[in-house]
Amino acid sequence: MSRRAAVLGHPISHSKSPALHCAAYAKLGVDIYYSAIDVTVERLPSFMESLRGDDAWCGLSVTMPLKSAMVKEVDEVRGAGAHLGVINTVVFERDAGQVRRVGYNTDVAGIVEAVRYAGVVAAPHAAILGGGGTSAAAVAAAQELGAHHVDVFVRDAGRAGDARAAAAAAGISLAVRPLTEAASAVAGTDLVISTFPPRAADSLAEELAALPGSGAGVLLDVAYDPWPSRLAEVWQRHGGAVVPGLEMLMYQAAEQIRRFSGCDVDAAVIDVMCDSVGLPRRVF
């Protein structure tokens, strides 16, 4: 029987996850049909209920704005997701005829692997742009990369709850700062992770563009459509290194593919995933 998996979010038409997953499953020779399904926060409970009794489902990828809401729709959360309260992966586990929905957060590993592949060995000083669900993974990733403190820049301090909770769980100090302070503050930061959706950081980019170049550090911009983002263009012009969001997406998807298929994702699979979204093949 063909198995099913999908990426859920709203909006979702721009998602590159189907290309990554389908390329991997074809290379692995496993019969998993993977698609993109537009689901809002309001519709999520009824959608998840509609999957009950359908044995074809093996996994779900979860993107914005569902990463926090999905926690209530699973039977168990494991790993980093249990501490962060934010998940981007649901695995349908079967045992003795019973199906359990288990949540994970593979965004943390995706960020860490993408930044390390770019050459970042340690990031003692990190800054995060945005305070939504992905910011929680960014906080945990910064801690794993060696940061002891992160500054989180947001438009509304009241919407930084996910980042605050993640910092408490990871044991890292955190300061929530207004976005109006970000341009001058991030210029000299070792690692900056932008979790803003596409074009949401354009005004910040213009503020940065007005500042003198200062040999910026590494920027991971999780937005990947359109690419390069205005923020990425300005950052590179100031002498910094840019990690495209597709790198993070690819690495977090690799962990999902392992869990959905039960197969090892080796270098050959990573290569076809890179090919599917226009990333250069890996050099290990």
XYZ file of C-alpha atoms in Angstrom:
284
model
C 0.000 0.000 0.000
C 1.268 3.458 -0.905
C 1.946 5.600 2.131
C 1.118 9.296 2.447
C 2.869 12.301 3.930
C 2.402 16.037 3.504
C 3.524 19.483 4.545
C 0.837 21.560 6.284
C 0.764 25.337 6.570
C -0.878 28.554 5.447
C 0.000 29.766 2.887
C 1.726 26.685 1.493
C 1.919 26.963 -2.304
C 5.503 28.283 -2.132
C 6.817 25.303 -0.148
C 9.878 23.449 -1.445
C 9.247 20.513 0.901
C 7.423 18.413 -1.746
C 10.405 18.702 -4.102
C 12.859 17.670 -1.362
C 10.796 14.767 -0.064
C 9.744 13.396 -3.454
C 13.340 13.425 -4.715
C 14.494 11.541 -1.633
C 11.745 8.905 -1.745
C 12.411 8.266 -5.443
C 16.114 7.766 -4.727
C 15.344 5.516 -1.752
C 12.830 3.511 -3.781
C 10.062 3.874 -1.196
C 6.411 4.379 -2.102
C 5.454 7.538 -0.199
C 3.231 10.126 -1.865
C 4.072 13.572 -0.444
C 2.026 16.722 -1.075
C 1.375 20.242 0.251
C -1.944 20.944 2.016
C -3.143 24.413 2.996
C -4.373 24.273 6.604
C -5.065 27.220 8.904
C -4.764 27.158 12.700
C -8.551 27.175 12.944
C -8.915 24.180 10.633
C -6.068 22.142 12.124
C -8.081 20.149 14.713
C -10.700 19.056 12.163
C -8.015 18.204 9.622
C -6.136 16.034 12.099
C -9.381 14.344 13.125
C -10.072 13.549 9.464
C -6.876 11.461 9.314
C -7.988 9.060 12.033
C -8.563 5.581 10.689
C -6.564 6.247 7.511
C -3.669 3.798 7.704
C -1.887 5.311 4.715
C -0.428 8.255 6.642
C 3.169 7.997 7.869
C 4.122 11.596 8.554
C 3.457 15.321 8.426
C 5.790 18.265 8.034
C 4.482 21.335 9.846
C 5.250 24.918 8.906
C 3.939 28.328 9.882
C 1.587 29.146 11.484
C 0.939 25.649 12.874
C 4.108 24.770 14.793
C 2.745 25.625 18.231
C -0.849 24.588 17.564
C 0.188 21.117 16.404
C 1.482 20.259 19.885
C -2.138 19.826 21.047
C -2.911 17.454 18.159
C -0.335 14.743 18.913
C -0.208 11.978 21.516
C 3.400 12.605 22.556
C 6.229 15.045 21.892
C 9.830 13.818 21.996
C 13.279 15.354 21.852
C 13.780 19.096 21.499
C 10.110 19.641 20.723
C 9.144 18.512 24.229
C 11.258 21.279 25.760
C 10.430 23.957 23.198
C 6.684 23.410 22.957
C 6.986 23.813 19.186
C 7.055 20.992 16.621
C 7.495 20.791 12.871
C 7.197 17.022 12.416
C 4.538 14.416 13.182
C 5.298 10.713 12.809
C 2.509 8.128 12.767
C 3.885 5.209 14.799
C 2.125 1.859 14.705
C 2.344 -0.791 17.394
C -0.032 -3.733 17.895
C -2.632 -2.140 15.680
C -2.528 1.162 17.542
C -1.448 4.431 15.937
C 0.324 7.108 17.956
C 1.027 10.563 16.637
C 4.480 11.587 17.837
C 5.769 15.130 17.468
C 9.373 16.185 16.923
C 11.265 19.380 16.166
C 13.791 18.871 13.379
C 14.238 22.628 12.828
C 16.926 22.721 15.526
C 19.049 20.137 13.723
C 18.321 21.859 10.407
C 19.650 25.192 11.661
C 22.711 23.668 13.340
C 23.687 21.566 10.305
C 23.148 24.443 7.852
C 25.259 26.844 9.899
C 27.995 24.286 10.522
C 28.157 23.426 6.825
C 28.720 27.144 6.209
C 31.798 26.927 8.433
C 30.524 28.243 11.763
C 32.311 26.233 14.449
C 31.025 28.235 17.405
C 28.745 31.216 17.883
C 29.306 32.831 21.288
C 27.136 35.824 20.340
C 23.871 35.242 18.477
C 20.901 37.368 17.493
C 17.481 36.222 16.297
C 15.056 38.269 14.244
C 11.417 37.467 14.985
C 9.728 35.737 17.904
C 7.449 33.107 16.355
C 7.625 29.315 16.328
C 10.859 29.077 14.343
C 12.560 31.430 16.803
C 12.240 28.739 19.481
C 14.286 26.347 17.349
C 16.733 29.151 16.588
C 17.296 29.763 20.309
C 17.943 26.059 20.932
C 20.262 25.890 17.918
C 22.229 28.926 19.111
C 22.731 27.247 22.476
C 23.915 24.051 20.738
C 26.367 26.137 18.712
C 27.905 27.510 21.894
C 26.030 30.739 22.554
C 25.421 31.675 26.177
C 23.143 34.610 25.364
C 20.825 35.581 22.525
C 19.179 38.858 21.654
C 15.740 38.468 20.075
C 14.477 41.419 18.054
C 10.711 41.673 17.605
C 8.119 44.242 16.612
C 5.908 43.276 19.561
C 7.526 42.051 22.786
C 4.289 40.309 23.688
C 4.782 37.886 20.814
C 8.164 36.562 21.957
C 6.706 33.845 24.186
C 8.032 30.929 22.117
C 11.557 32.339 22.192
C 11.416 33.030 25.947
C 10.195 29.505 26.696
C 12.903 28.018 24.499
C 15.613 30.002 26.277
C 14.365 28.824 29.667
C 14.335 25.208 28.461
C 17.792 25.463 26.866
C 19.351 27.227 29.837
C 20.477 30.270 27.845
C 19.953 33.918 28.756
C 17.752 35.956 26.450
C 16.957 39.628 25.967
C 13.897 40.702 23.999
C 14.636 43.945 22.191
C 12.624 46.166 19.831
C 13.188 45.643 16.123
C 14.052 49.332 15.832
C 17.373 48.552 17.569
C 18.261 45.594 15.335
C 20.134 47.246 12.465
C 22.972 48.707 14.526
C 22.997 45.828 17.023
C 23.343 42.886 14.617
C 26.069 44.389 12.429
C 28.839 42.992 14.634
C 27.140 39.755 15.704
C 28.777 36.366 15.034
C 25.524 34.688 14.008
C 22.180 36.195 13.041
C 19.154 34.006 12.357
C 16.220 35.701 10.671
C 12.972 33.811 11.216
C 10.828 36.423 9.488
C 8.564 35.378 6.615
C 9.410 36.545 3.064
C 9.854 40.326 2.689
C 9.082 40.991 6.365
C 12.706 42.024 6.958
C 12.913 44.385 3.962
C 12.637 47.552 6.064
C 15.387 46.288 8.379
C 17.525 45.578 5.322
C 17.180 49.188 4.199
C 18.291 50.371 7.644
C 21.337 48.108 7.414
C 22.082 49.339 3.914
C 22.399 52.882 5.276
C 25.085 51.825 7.753
C 28.770 51.551 6.839
C 29.999 48.028 6.086
C 31.515 46.466 9.164
C 32.578 42.932 8.254
C 29.375 41.276 9.349
C 29.253 37.687 10.600
C 27.002 34.885 9.342
C 23.320 35.365 8.500
C 20.907 32.458 8.169
C 17.727 33.767 6.556
C 15.043 31.081 6.815
C 12.935 32.806 4.138
C 13.847 31.378 0.738
C 11.280 32.743 -1.697
C 12.119 35.153 -3.224
C 15.852 34.572 -3.025
C 18.131 36.283 -2.417
C 16.127 38.263 0.096
C 16.825 41.969 0.429
C 18.312 41.277 3.854
C 20.671 38.666 2.397
C 21.768 41.047 -0.371
C 22.618 43.824 2.067
C 24.336 41.475 4.510
C 26.586 40.093 1.791
C 27.391 43.598 0.561
C 28.569 44.431 4.083
C 31.071 41.584 3.952
C 29.056 38.944 5.794
C 28.395 35.334 4.845
C 24.851 34.272 4.008
C 23.268 30.850 4.553
C 20.087 30.484 2.491
C 16.960 29.179 4.174
C 16.933 26.294 1.698
C 19.981 24.885 3.497
C 18.068 24.707 6.770
C 14.998 23.327 4.987
C 17.036 20.595 3.340
C 18.723 19.439 6.541
C 15.536 19.443 8.625
C 13.756 17.555 5.817
C 16.478 14.897 5.805
C 15.641 14.065 9.426
C 11.929 13.945 8.609
C 12.596 11.596 5.696
C 14.505 9.237 7.999
C 11.562 9.123 10.380
C 8.832 8.847 7.731
C 10.553 6.161 5.628
C 12.666 4.283 8.169
C 15.585 4.529 5.718
C 19.052 5.982 6.114
C 19.557 9.296 4.325
C 23.086 9.034 2.971
C 25.174 11.412 0.857
C 23.606 10.152 -2.389
C 20.120 11.007 -1.105
C 21.293 14.415 0.114
C 22.688 15.087 -3.367
C 19.364 14.459 -5.140
C 17.600 16.589 -2.536
C 20.020 19.420 -3.310
C 19.430 18.929 -7.028
C 15.648 19.179 -6.530
C 15.809 22.740 -5.148
C 18.901 24.068 -6.889
C 21.368 23.802 -4.015
C 24.952 22.811 -4.791
C 25.785 19.223 -3.974
C 27.554 18.702 -0.659
C 31.323 18.615 -0.291
C 32.107 16.627 2.843
